[in-house]
Amino acid sequence: MNDDAAPVGAVVDAGAAKRTVIVSSMASDSHTWNLVYLELLLGELGFDVVNLGACVPDELLRSEYLSRRPALLVLSSVNGHGYQDGLRVIRRLREFPQAHRAPVVIGGKLGIGGALTEDEVGQLLLAGFDAVFDDQRDPAPFHRLAAELSTGSAQLPVRVEGAEA
Amino acid sequence: MSFERFVASRHAAGELVVQPRMGFADPAAMRAGLAATRDAAAATVGTITLDSYTRVGDTDSVSRALRAGNPLNGYPIVNHPPEVTRAMLDGIEGPDFPVQVRHGSARPADIFRAMIAAGLHATEGGPVSYCLPYSRTPLDESVRNWSECCELLLAAEQPGSRPHLETFGGCMLGQLCPPSELVALSVLEALFFHRAGFRSLSVSYAQQTNLAQDQEAVAALRRLCAELLPGTTWHVVVYAYMGLFPRTAAGARGLLRSAAELAVTTGSERLIVKTVAEAHRIPTVAENVAALAQAASAAGTAVAPVDADNQVYREAHALVDAVLNSHADLGRAIVIAFKRGLLDIPFCLHPDNAGQARSHLAPDGRLGWSELGSLPLRRVVERARAGPITSSTLMSALSYVQNTHDARALARPMPAIGTDAR
């Protein structure tokens, strides 16, 4: 268990930020098993994980992203509103071009009718996500991205689309 | 229109009342879903599941989605005018087909008002179960909100039909919460409603990982309710497993069959079903109707004898007792209990949860405690020695039921190798 590796509320300096990953749901999603799992997984890869939990308001997400300056922001959603909410959230995070620009990825069950269409995945990438991980597909690309970021070998920003990467 | 009378009469007739989870943004689709539920080959109760924007009070996002024609994961009862909801229900909801509203809100006043305005008087939830897993709302605020909503619903009582509330406490986080704490939370929420004035209640319990332990849990729930809810009509509602569901259709049906077995062998009156699509997406109406018919066909199995003085009872009794002794006002007592860790839900991320207690899944599938934190169980329970929780041990615990039922389903065509292909 990596309870000790999750310094919620810790002061993060620029050096430590490389090691910080934020894991979060979005405003209307209350599912948390996905977040608990991601927290453990990313902790095992050596990151300091900040888990923002259920129903995270857009403003909180944005302020945490800008102030903690994480190496990666992982949005995980399984309630079927992830596509709509993800588009809204990423536009707010990418609103100011000069703002912190670490990769932001989204995954889970993002629509109410099964896997997203290629067009929907494209819309999410176009809006500013660096990767979309649909849980109907192979989880390996997410694990690979996280592992590459943890060893510093990832080319940033990375663009991974589903299982194609 | 009376929820309690319908359930009691079907139960007396030897039927298991079955109910889907179902919600559509479009009133015509919602009406069609309710009609199909009513017409299923089973004794059914209808469900209006609300969407998750409505759950968090984000009516602006509902408006935008409705205008743009974007899909919602449920029925937005606050945004649809009452006359729209009344028309949607007209000729469908009635004495032979009650309809329950399900939502998941820690700030449900607008939902209660919309529900009452539409003529609906049966819903579910609770100050703990609709707050800790589902929101960032402080627990004491949720307790206040739920008190007010109890008053709203009681004030809307119609002659001959008492408003009905179901506790959601028996479903906390869906999985990996030891059964005794599920029972304790369901009982405490029932008592919260009872003290608010409700005399028509149901108490939930969600199927976990071991049938015998689940049977002990329902027996414990019954015993505590019999002790603590005098002068009340109450029944037990079992939820088919709420965690990771089998991916194979046969595995999903097998799990639903064991949920129905749990309900019937414990004398439970109602069952919330899950479908073959659960692992993949939100189920269709047809998939729900098939699940209702399958679950209903389990009725008739005999009630199994379960010792009411079992381990789950002893733990649940200790938890309830500790909370009741924390403060004379039950709402305050619940808030204090979470603050002191007398109630502590494993893996729950809410800021008002202590997060010191940990659950453990034993090789026989029984759920127990590996860390007690400040839970008042030190003389009641033996802690399981468990290794550190890693992403893979967590994932295997989360997937235990899914894997067991998928493996059983996949093994069925090969009985020659000696596998139990039941």
Coordinates of C-alpha atoms in Angstrom, one line a residue:
Chain A
M1 CA 0.0 0.0 0.0
N2 CA 1.3 3.4 -1.0
D3 CA -0.6 5.6 1.5
D4 CA 2.7 7.3 2.4
A5 CA 3.4 8.1 -1.2
A6 CA 0.3 10.2 -1.7
P7 CA 1.1 13.6 -0.1
V8 CA -2.3 15.3 -0.5
G9 CA -1.7 18.9 0.2
A10 CA 2.1 18.7 0.0
V11 CA 4.0 21.7 -1.4
V12 CA 5.3 20.8 -4.8
D13 CA 8.4 22.4 -6.2
A14 CA 9.5 22.3 -9.8
G15 CA 11.9 19.4 -9.2
A16 CA 9.3 17.3 -7.4
A17 CA 6.7 18.1 -10.0
K18 CA 8.3 15.8 -12.5
R19 CA 7.4 13.0 -10.2
T20 CA 3.8 14.0 -9.5
V21 CA 0.8 12.6 -11.2
I22 CA -2.7 13.8 -10.6
V23 CA -5.5 11.2 -10.9
S24 CA -9.0 12.5 -11.0
S25 CA -12.6 12.0 -12.0
M26 CA -14.7 14.8 -13.4
A27 CA -17.6 16.9 -12.0
S28 CA -20.5 14.5 -12.6
D29 CA -18.6 11.2 -12.0
S30 CA -18.6 9.5 -8.6
H31 CA -16.8 6.2 -9.4
T32 CA -13.6 5.7 -7.4
W33 CA -12.4 2.1 -7.7
N34 CA -10.8 3.2 -11.0
L35 CA -9.0 6.0 -9.2
V36 CA -7.9 3.8 -6.3
Y37 CA -6.4 1.4 -8.7
L38 CA -4.6 4.1 -10.7
E39 CA -3.2 5.6 -7.6
L40 CA -1.6 2.2 -6.6
L41 CA -0.4 1.5 -10.1
L42 CA 1.2 4.9 -10.6
G43 CA 2.6 4.9 -7.0
E44 CA 4.4 1.6 -7.9
L45 CA 6.0 3.3 -10.9
G46 CA 7.6 5.7 -8.5
F47 CA 5.3 8.7 -8.9
D48 CA 3.9 10.8 -6.1
V49 CA 0.2 10.5 -6.8
V50 CA -2.4 13.1 -5.9
N51 CA -5.8 11.5 -6.0
L52 CA -8.5 14.2 -6.3
G53 CA -11.3 11.7 -5.9
A54 CA -15.0 11.8 -6.9
C55 CA -17.0 14.6 -8.6
V56 CA -14.1 17.0 -9.1
P57 CA -15.3 20.5 -10.1
D58 CA -13.6 21.9 -13.2
E59 CA -12.2 24.8 -11.3
L60 CA -10.5 22.6 -8.7
L61 CA -9.1 20.4 -11.4
R62 CA -7.7 23.4 -13.2
S63 CA -6.2 25.0 -10.1
E64 CA -4.6 21.7 -9.0
Y65 CA -3.1 21.2 -12.5
L66 CA -1.7 24.7 -12.7
S67 CA -0.4 24.8 -9.1
R68 CA 1.1 21.3 -8.7
R69 CA 2.5 21.3 -12.3
P70 CA 2.3 17.5 -12.5
A71 CA 4.2 15.3 -15.0
L72 CA 0.8 13.8 -16.0
L73 CA -2.9 14.4 -15.4
V74 CA -5.0 11.2 -15.7
L75 CA -8.8 11.7 -16.0
S76 CA -10.7 8.5 -15.5
S77 CA -14.4 8.2 -16.0
V78 CA -16.9 5.3 -16.3
N79 CA -20.3 6.9 -16.0
G80 CA -20.9 7.5 -19.7
H81 CA -20.5 11.3 -19.6
G82 CA -16.7 11.2 -20.0
Y83 CA -16.8 12.3 -23.6
Q84 CA -18.9 15.4 -23.0
D85 CA -17.2 16.3 -19.7
G86 CA -13.8 15.6 -21.1
L87 CA -14.2 18.0 -24.0
R88 CA -15.4 20.7 -21.6
V89 CA -12.6 20.1 -19.1
I90 CA -9.7 19.9 -21.6
R91 CA -10.8 23.2 -23.3
R92 CA -10.6 24.8 -19.9
L93 CA -7.1 23.3 -19.1
R94 CA -5.8 24.4 -22.5
E95 CA -7.5 27.8 -22.4
F96 CA -4.2 29.8 -22.0
P97 CA -1.4 28.7 -24.3
Q98 CA 1.3 29.9 -21.9
A99 CA -0.1 27.8 -19.0
H100 CA 1.5 24.6 -17.7
R101 CA 1.4 22.0 -20.5
A102 CA 2.0 18.5 -19.2
P103 CA 0.2 15.7 -20.9
V104 CA -3.4 15.2 -20.0
V105 CA -4.9 11.8 -20.8
I106 CA -8.4 10.4 -20.4
G107 CA -9.7 6.9 -20.1
G108 CA -12.5 4.6 -19.0
K109 CA -16.0 4.0 -20.3
L110 CA -16.5 7.4 -22.0
G111 CA -19.9 7.1 -23.6
I112 CA -23.1 5.4 -22.7
G113 CA -23.2 3.1 -25.7
G114 CA -19.9 1.1 -25.5
A115 CA -16.6 2.2 -27.2
L116 CA -16.3 5.7 -28.6
T117 CA -16.3 6.1 -32.4
E118 CA -13.1 7.1 -34.1
D119 CA -14.6 10.5 -34.7
E120 CA -15.3 11.0 -31.0
V121 CA -11.7 9.9 -30.1
G122 CA -10.5 12.4 -32.7
Q123 CA -12.5 15.2 -31.2
L124 CA -11.0 14.5 -27.8
L125 CA -7.5 14.6 -29.2
L126 CA -8.2 17.7 -31.3
A127 CA -9.5 19.5 -28.1
G128 CA -6.2 18.9 -26.4
F129 CA -5.9 15.4 -24.9
D130 CA -2.6 13.7 -25.5
A131 CA -4.2 10.2 -25.4
V132 CA -7.5 8.5 -25.1
F133 CA -7.7 5.1 -23.5
D134 CA -11.0 3.3 -24.0
D135 CA -11.4 0.5 -21.6
Q136 CA -13.0 -1.6 -24.2
R137 CA -9.6 -1.9 -25.6
D138 CA -6.2 -3.2 -24.5
P139 CA -4.9 -1.5 -21.3
A140 CA -1.3 -2.0 -22.3
P141 CA -0.8 1.4 -24.0
F142 CA -1.6 3.2 -20.8
H143 CA 0.8 1.1 -18.7
R144 CA 3.4 1.8 -21.4
L145 CA 2.9 5.5 -21.3
A146 CA 3.0 5.6 -17.5
A147 CA 6.2 3.5 -17.4
E148 CA 7.9 5.6 -20.1
L149 CA 7.0 8.8 -18.2
S150 CA 8.4 7.3 -15.0
T151 CA 11.7 6.6 -16.5
G152 CA 11.8 9.8 -18.4
S153 CA 12.0 8.1 -21.8
A154 CA 8.7 9.3 -23.1
Q155 CA 8.8 11.9 -26.0
L156 CA 6.5 14.7 -24.7
P157 CA 3.8 15.4 -25.6
V158 CA 2.9 11.8 -26.5
R159 CA -0.1 11.1 -28.6
V160 CA -1.6 7.7 -28.1
E161 CA -4.9 6.7 -29.5
G162 CA -6.6 3.7 -28.0
A163 CA -4.6 0.5 -28.7
E164 CA -3.0 1.8 -31.9
A165 CA 0.1 3.3 -30.3
Chain B
M1 CA -49.6 3.5 -5.9
S2 CA -48.5 2.0 -2.6
F3 CA -45.0 0.6 -3.0
E4 CA -45.1 -1.4 0.3
R5 CA -48.5 -2.9 -0.4
F6 CA -47.5 -4.1 -3.9
V7 CA -44.3 -5.7 -2.6
A8 CA -46.0 -7.4 0.3
S9 CA -48.8 -8.8 -1.8
R10 CA -46.4 -10.3 -4.4
H11 CA -44.2 -11.7 -1.7
A12 CA -47.3 -13.3 0.0
A13 CA -48.1 -14.9 -3.4
G14 CA -44.6 -16.5 -3.4
E15 CA -43.1 -14.2 -6.0
L16 CA -39.8 -12.3 -5.9
V17 CA -40.3 -8.7 -6.9
V18 CA -37.6 -7.8 -9.4
Q19 CA -36.5 -4.4 -10.6
P20 CA -34.1 -3.0 -13.1
R21 CA -31.9 0.1 -13.0
M22 CA -33.1 2.2 -15.9
G23 CA -33.0 5.8 -17.0
F24 CA -33.3 7.6 -20.3
A25 CA -33.1 11.3 -21.0
D26 CA -36.0 11.3 -23.4
P27 CA -39.5 11.0 -21.8
A28 CA -40.7 8.8 -24.7
A29 CA -37.8 6.4 -24.2
M30 CA -38.3 6.4 -20.4
R31 CA -42.0 5.6 -20.9
A32 CA -41.2 2.8 -23.3
G33 CA -38.6 1.4 -20.8
L34 CA -41.1 1.5 -17.9
A35 CA -43.8 -0.2 -20.1
A36 CA -41.4 -3.0 -21.0
T37 CA -40.5 -3.4 -17.4
R38 CA -44.2 -3.6 -16.5
D39 CA -44.8 -6.2 -19.2
A40 CA -41.9 -8.4 -18.4
A41 CA -42.7 -12.0 -17.3
A42 CA -42.2 -11.2 -13.6
A43 CA -43.6 -9.2 -10.7
T44 CA -41.8 -5.9 -11.4
V45 CA -41.3 -2.5 -10.0
G46 CA -40.4 0.3 -12.4
T47 CA -37.3 2.4 -12.0
I48 CA -36.5 5.9 -13.0
T49 CA -32.7 6.3 -12.6
L50 CA -31.7 9.9 -12.8
D51 CA -28.7 11.1 -14.8
S52 CA -25.4 12.1 -13.0
Y53 CA -25.6 15.8 -13.9
T54 CA -28.9 15.9 -12.0
R55 CA -27.3 14.0 -9.2
V56 CA -24.7 16.7 -8.6
G57 CA -27.2 19.5 -9.1
D58 CA -25.7 20.6 -12.5
T59 CA -29.0 21.5 -14.2
D60 CA -27.2 23.7 -16.7
S61 CA -25.3 20.8 -18.2
V62 CA -28.6 18.9 -18.4
S63 CA -30.1 21.8 -20.3
R64 CA -27.2 22.0 -22.7
A65 CA -27.2 18.2 -23.3
L66 CA -31.0 18.3 -23.9
R67 CA -30.7 21.2 -26.4
A68 CA -27.8 19.6 -28.2
G69 CA -29.3 16.2 -28.2
N70 CA -26.3 14.8 -26.3
P71 CA -27.0 11.5 -24.5
L72 CA -27.5 11.4 -20.8
N73 CA -27.0 8.4 -18.5
G74 CA -30.5 8.8 -16.9
Y75 CA -33.8 10.7 -16.7
P76 CA -33.3 14.4 -15.8
I77 CA -36.4 14.8 -13.5
V78 CA -35.6 18.3 -12.3
N79 CA -35.2 19.7 -15.9
H80 CA -38.3 18.0 -17.3
P81 CA -41.4 20.0 -16.1
P82 CA -43.7 18.0 -13.8
E83 CA -46.4 17.7 -16.4
V84 CA -43.9 16.1 -18.8
T85 CA -43.1 13.5 -16.1
R86 CA -46.8 13.0 -15.2
A87 CA -47.6 12.4 -18.9
M88 CA -44.6 10.0 -19.2
L89 CA -46.1 8.0 -16.3
D90 CA -49.7 8.3 -17.2
G91 CA -51.5 5.0 -17.6
I92 CA -48.3 3.1 -16.7
E93 CA -47.5 3.7 -13.0
G94 CA -50.3 2.6 -10.6
P95 CA -51.2 0.1 -7.8
D96 CA -50.0 -2.8 -9.9
F97 CA -46.9 -1.1 -11.1
P98 CA -45.2 1.2 -8.6
V99 CA -42.2 3.3 -9.8
Q100 CA -39.2 4.2 -7.7
V101 CA -36.8 7.1 -8.3
R102 CA -33.1 6.3 -7.9
H103 CA -30.5 9.0 -8.0
G104 CA -27.4 9.1 -5.7
S105 CA -27.5 12.7 -4.5
A106 CA -26.2 14.2 -1.2
R107 CA -28.1 17.4 -2.1
P108 CA -31.4 15.9 -3.2
A109 CA -34.0 18.6 -2.3
D110 CA -34.7 19.7 -5.9
I111 CA -35.0 16.0 -6.9
F112 CA -37.5 15.3 -4.1
R113 CA -39.5 18.4 -5.1
A114 CA -39.6 17.3 -8.7
M115 CA -40.5 13.7 -7.8
I116 CA -43.3 14.8 -5.5
A117 CA -44.6 17.3 -8.1
A118 CA -44.8 14.4 -10.6
G119 CA -46.8 12.3 -8.1
L120 CA -44.0 9.9 -7.2
H121 CA -43.5 8.9 -3.5
A122 CA -40.9 6.0 -3.5
T123 CA -37.2 6.6 -3.6
E124 CA -34.0 5.4 -2.1
G125 CA -30.7 6.7 -0.6
G126 CA -29.6 8.0 2.7
P127 CA -27.3 10.6 4.4
V128 CA -24.3 8.3 4.3
S129 CA -24.7 6.1 1.3
Y130 CA -25.6 8.9 -1.1
C131 CA -22.8 11.1 0.3
L132 CA -19.5 9.3 1.0
P133 CA -19.2 7.3 -2.2
Y134 CA -20.9 9.8 -4.5
S135 CA -19.8 13.3 -3.7
R136 CA -17.5 15.8 -2.1
T137 CA -20.4 17.1 0.0
P138 CA -19.5 17.2 3.7
L139 CA -21.2 14.5 5.6
D140 CA -22.9 16.8 8.1
E141 CA -24.4 18.8 5.2
S142 CA -25.7 15.6 3.7
V143 CA -27.3 14.6 7.0
R144 CA -29.1 18.0 7.1
N145 CA -30.2 17.7 3.5
W146 CA -31.6 14.3 4.0
S147 CA -33.5 15.4 7.1
E148 CA -35.1 18.2 5.1
C149 CA -36.0 15.8 2.3
C150 CA -37.6 13.4 4.8
E151 CA -39.8 16.2 5.9
L152 CA -40.7 17.1 2.3
L153 CA -41.7 13.6 1.4
L154 CA -43.6 12.9 4.6
A155 CA -45.5 16.2 4.1
A156 CA -46.6 14.9 0.6
E157 CA -48.3 11.8 2.1
Q158 CA -51.5 10.8 0.3
P159 CA -54.4 9.1 2.0
G160 CA -54.0 5.3 1.8
S161 CA -50.4 5.4 0.5
R162 CA -47.4 6.0 2.7
P163 CA -44.3 7.4 1.1
H164 CA -41.5 4.8 0.9
L165 CA -37.8 5.1 1.4
E166 CA -35.1 2.5 0.8
T167 CA -31.7 2.6 2.4
F168 CA -28.7 2.4 0.0
G169 CA -26.3 1.8 2.9
G170 CA -26.2 -1.9 2.1
C171 CA -24.4 -1.1 -1.2
M172 CA -21.6 1.1 0.0
L173 CA -18.9 1.4 -2.7
G174 CA -20.4 -1.6 -4.4
Q175 CA -17.8 -4.1 -3.5
L176 CA -15.0 -4.9 -0.9
C177 CA -16.8 -3.4 2.1
P178 CA -17.2 -6.2 4.7
P179 CA -20.8 -7.4 5.0
S180 CA -21.1 -6.3 8.7
E181 CA -20.5 -2.7 7.8
L182 CA -23.0 -2.9 4.9
V183 CA -25.6 -4.2 7.3
A184 CA -24.7 -1.6 10.0
L185 CA -25.0 1.2 7.5
S186 CA -28.3 -0.1 6.1
V187 CA -29.7 -0.4 9.6
L188 CA -28.5 3.1 10.6
E189 CA -30.1 4.7 7.6
A190 CA -33.3 2.8 8.2
L191 CA -33.3 4.1 11.7
F192 CA -32.5 7.6 10.5
F193 CA -35.7 7.4 8.3
H194 CA -37.7 5.8 11.1
R195 CA -36.8 8.6 13.5
A196 CA -37.8 11.1 10.9
G197 CA -41.2 9.6 10.8
F198 CA -41.2 7.0 8.0
R199 CA -43.1 3.7 8.6
S200 CA -42.7 2.3 5.2
L201 CA -39.1 1.3 4.5
S202 CA -36.9 -1.2 2.7
V203 CA -33.4 -2.1 3.6
S204 CA -30.8 -2.9 1.0
Y205 CA -28.0 -5.4 0.9
A206 CA -25.7 -5.8 -2.1
Q207 CA -24.4 -9.3 -3.0
Q208 CA -20.7 -9.6 -2.2
T209 CA -18.3 -12.5 -2.7
N210 CA -19.5 -15.5 -0.7
L211 CA -23.1 -16.8 -0.7
A212 CA -23.0 -18.3 2.8
Q213 CA -21.6 -15.0 4.3
D214 CA -24.2 -13.0 2.3
Q215 CA -27.0 -15.2 3.8
E216 CA -25.6 -14.5 7.3
A217 CA -25.6 -10.8 6.4
V218 CA -29.2 -10.7 5.4
A219 CA -30.2 -12.7 8.5
A220 CA -28.3 -10.2 10.6
L221 CA -30.0 -7.3 8.7
R222 CA -33.4 -8.8 9.5
R223 CA -32.6 -9.4 13.1
L224 CA -31.4 -5.8 13.7
C225 CA -34.4 -4.3 11.8
A226 CA -36.8 -6.4 13.8
E227 CA -35.1 -5.1 17.0
L228 CA -34.9 -1.4 15.9
L229 CA -37.8 -0.6 13.7
P230 CA -41.0 -1.1 15.7
G231 CA -44.4 -0.3 14.2
T232 CA -42.9 -0.3 10.7
T233 CA -43.5 -2.1 7.4
W234 CA -40.1 -3.0 6.0
H235 CA -38.7 -5.4 3.5
V236 CA -35.3 -6.5 2.3
V237 CA -34.0 -5.6 -1.1
V238 CA -31.0 -7.5 -2.4
Y239 CA -28.8 -6.0 -5.1
A240 CA -27.2 -8.2 -7.7
Y241 CA -23.4 -7.8 -7.5
M242 CA -22.4 -4.1 -8.0
G243 CA -18.7 -4.6 -8.8
L244 CA -16.9 -5.8 -11.9
F245 CA -19.4 -8.0 -13.7
P246 CA -18.6 -11.1 -15.7
R247 CA -17.7 -10.4 -19.3
T248 CA -19.3 -13.6 -20.7
A249 CA -23.0 -13.7 -21.1
A250 CA -23.2 -17.1 -19.4
G251 CA -21.0 -15.8 -16.5
A252 CA -23.3 -12.8 -16.1
R253 CA -26.4 -14.9 -16.0
G254 CA -24.7 -17.3 -13.5
L255 CA -24.0 -14.3 -11.2
L256 CA -27.5 -13.0 -11.5
R257 CA -28.8 -16.6 -10.7
S258 CA -26.7 -16.6 -7.5
A259 CA -28.1 -13.1 -6.6
A260 CA -31.6 -14.5 -7.0
E261 CA -30.6 -17.5 -4.9
L262 CA -29.4 -15.2 -2.2
A263 CA -32.7 -13.2 -2.3
V264 CA -34.9 -16.3 -2.3
T265 CA -33.0 -18.3 0.3
T266 CA -33.0 -15.4 2.7
G267 CA -36.7 -14.7 2.2
S268 CA -35.9 -11.3 0.7
E269 CA -38.8 -9.6 -1.0
R270 CA -37.2 -7.7 -3.8
L271 CA -34.1 -7.9 -6.1
I272 CA -32.4 -5.3 -8.2
V273 CA -31.1 -7.1 -11.3
K274 CA -28.0 -6.7 -13.5
T275 CA -27.7 -7.8 -17.1
V276 CA -25.4 -9.6 -19.5
A277 CA -24.3 -6.2 -20.8
E278 CA -23.1 -4.8 -17.4
A279 CA -19.4 -5.3 -18.0
H280 CA -19.5 -3.5 -21.3
R281 CA -22.0 -0.7 -21.4
I282 CA -25.4 0.6 -20.1
P283 CA -27.8 -2.2 -20.9
T284 CA -30.7 -2.0 -23.3
V285 CA -34.3 -2.3 -22.4
A286 CA -34.5 -5.8 -23.9
E287 CA -31.4 -6.9 -21.9
N288 CA -33.1 -5.6 -18.7
V289 CA -36.3 -7.4 -19.5
A290 CA -34.5 -10.7 -20.1
A291 CA -32.7 -10.2 -16.7
L292 CA -36.0 -9.6 -14.9
A293 CA -37.5 -12.7 -16.3
Q294 CA -34.5 -14.8 -15.5
A295 CA -34.3 -13.6 -11.9
A296 CA -38.0 -14.0 -11.3
S297 CA -37.8 -17.7 -12.4
A298 CA -35.7 -18.3 -9.3
A299 CA -38.7 -17.8 -7.0
G300 CA -39.9 -21.0 -5.2
T301 CA -36.6 -22.1 -3.9
A302 CA -36.8 -22.8 -0.1
V303 CA -35.6 -20.4 2.5
A304 CA -32.3 -21.7 3.9
P305 CA -31.8 -21.9 7.7
V306 CA -29.2 -19.4 8.8
D307 CA -28.0 -18.9 12.4
A308 CA -29.1 -15.4 13.3
D309 CA -26.4 -15.2 15.9
N310 CA -23.6 -15.2 13.4
Q311 CA -20.3 -13.4 12.9
V312 CA -21.8 -10.7 10.6
Y313 CA -24.5 -10.0 13.2
R314 CA -22.0 -9.7 16.0
E315 CA -19.9 -7.2 14.1
A316 CA -22.9 -5.2 12.7
H317 CA -24.4 -5.1 16.2
A318 CA -21.2 -3.7 17.6
L319 CA -21.0 -1.0 14.9
V320 CA -24.6 0.1 15.3
D321 CA -24.3 0.1 19.1
A322 CA -21.2 2.3 19.0
V323 CA -22.9 4.8 16.7
L324 CA -26.1 4.9 18.8
N325 CA -24.0 5.6 21.9
S326 CA -22.2 8.5 20.2
H327 CA -25.1 11.0 20.4
A328 CA -28.8 11.0 21.2
D329 CA -29.5 12.6 17.8
L330 CA -28.8 9.9 15.1
G331 CA -27.7 12.4 12.5
R332 CA -25.1 13.9 14.9
A333 CA -24.2 10.4 16.0
I334 CA -23.4 9.3 12.4
V335 CA -21.2 12.4 11.8
I336 CA -19.4 11.9 15.1
A337 CA -18.9 8.1 14.3
F338 CA -17.2 8.9 11.0
K339 CA -15.1 11.6 12.6
R340 CA -13.9 9.1 15.3
G341 CA -13.5 6.2 12.8
L342 CA -16.2 4.2 14.5
L343 CA -17.5 3.9 11.0
D344 CA -14.7 3.7 8.4
I345 CA -15.3 2.5 4.9
P346 CA -12.3 0.7 3.3
F347 CA -11.0 2.4 0.1
C348 CA -13.5 5.3 0.3
L349 CA -11.9 8.5 -0.8
H350 CA -14.3 11.0 0.8
P351 CA -12.6 13.5 3.1
D352 CA -15.0 12.7 6.0
N353 CA -14.0 9.0 5.9
A354 CA -11.1 8.1 8.2
G355 CA -9.5 5.7 5.6
Q356 CA -7.7 3.6 8.3
A357 CA -9.8 0.4 8.0
R358 CA -9.0 -2.1 5.3
S359 CA -10.9 -5.1 4.0
H360 CA -9.5 -8.4 2.9
L361 CA -10.8 -11.1 0.6
A362 CA -10.0 -14.6 1.9
P363 CA -9.3 -17.5 -0.5
D364 CA -12.8 -18.9 0.3
G365 CA -14.3 -15.6 -0.9
R366 CA -15.3 -14.3 2.5
L367 CA -14.8 -10.6 3.0
G368 CA -13.2 -9.6 6.3
W369 CA -11.0 -7.0 7.9
S370 CA -7.3 -6.7 7.6
E371 CA -7.0 -3.3 9.4
L372 CA -9.6 -2.2 11.9
G373 CA -8.4 1.4 12.3
S374 CA -10.7 2.8 15.1
L375 CA -13.6 0.5 14.3
P376 CA -15.2 -0.8 17.6
L377 CA -14.6 -4.4 16.6
R378 CA -11.4 -5.3 18.5
R379 CA -13.1 -7.9 20.8
V380 CA -15.5 -9.1 18.1
V381 CA -13.3 -9.9 15.1
E382 CA -10.0 -11.5 14.3
R383 CA -8.0 -9.5 11.8
A384 CA -6.8 -11.4 8.8
R385 CA -3.1 -11.2 8.1
A386 CA -2.8 -9.6 4.7
G387 CA 0.1 -8.6 2.6
P388 CA 0.5 -5.1 1.3
I389 CA -2.2 -4.0 -1.1
T390 CA -0.7 -3.4 -4.6
S391 CA -2.4 -2.5 -7.8
S392 CA -2.4 -6.2 -8.8
T393 CA -3.8 -7.5 -5.5
L394 CA -6.5 -4.9 -5.6
M395 CA -7.3 -5.7 -9.2
S396 CA -7.6 -9.4 -8.4
A397 CA -9.9 -8.7 -5.4
L398 CA -12.0 -6.4 -7.6
S399 CA -12.1 -9.0 -10.3
Y400 CA -12.7 -12.1 -8.1
V401 CA -16.4 -12.4 -8.7
Q402 CA -16.0 -11.6 -12.4
N403 CA -13.2 -14.1 -12.9
T404 CA -15.0 -16.8 -10.9
H405 CA -18.2 -16.6 -12.9
D406 CA -16.4 -16.2 -16.3
A407 CA -14.2 -19.2 -15.6
R408 CA -17.2 -21.3 -14.5
A409 CA -19.1 -20.2 -17.7
L410 CA -16.1 -21.0 -19.9
A411 CA -15.5 -24.3 -18.2
R412 CA -19.0 -25.5 -18.8
P413 CA -18.5 -27.1 -22.2
M414 CA -15.6 -29.1 -20.8
P415 CA -17.0 -31.1 -17.9
A416 CA -14.7 -34.0 -18.8
I417 CA -11.8 -32.4 -17.1
G418 CA -13.5 -32.6 -13.8
T419 CA -14.3 -28.9 -13.3
D420 CA -17.4 -28.1 -11.3
A421 CA -19.4 -26.9 -14.2
R422 CA -22.4 -25.8 -12.2

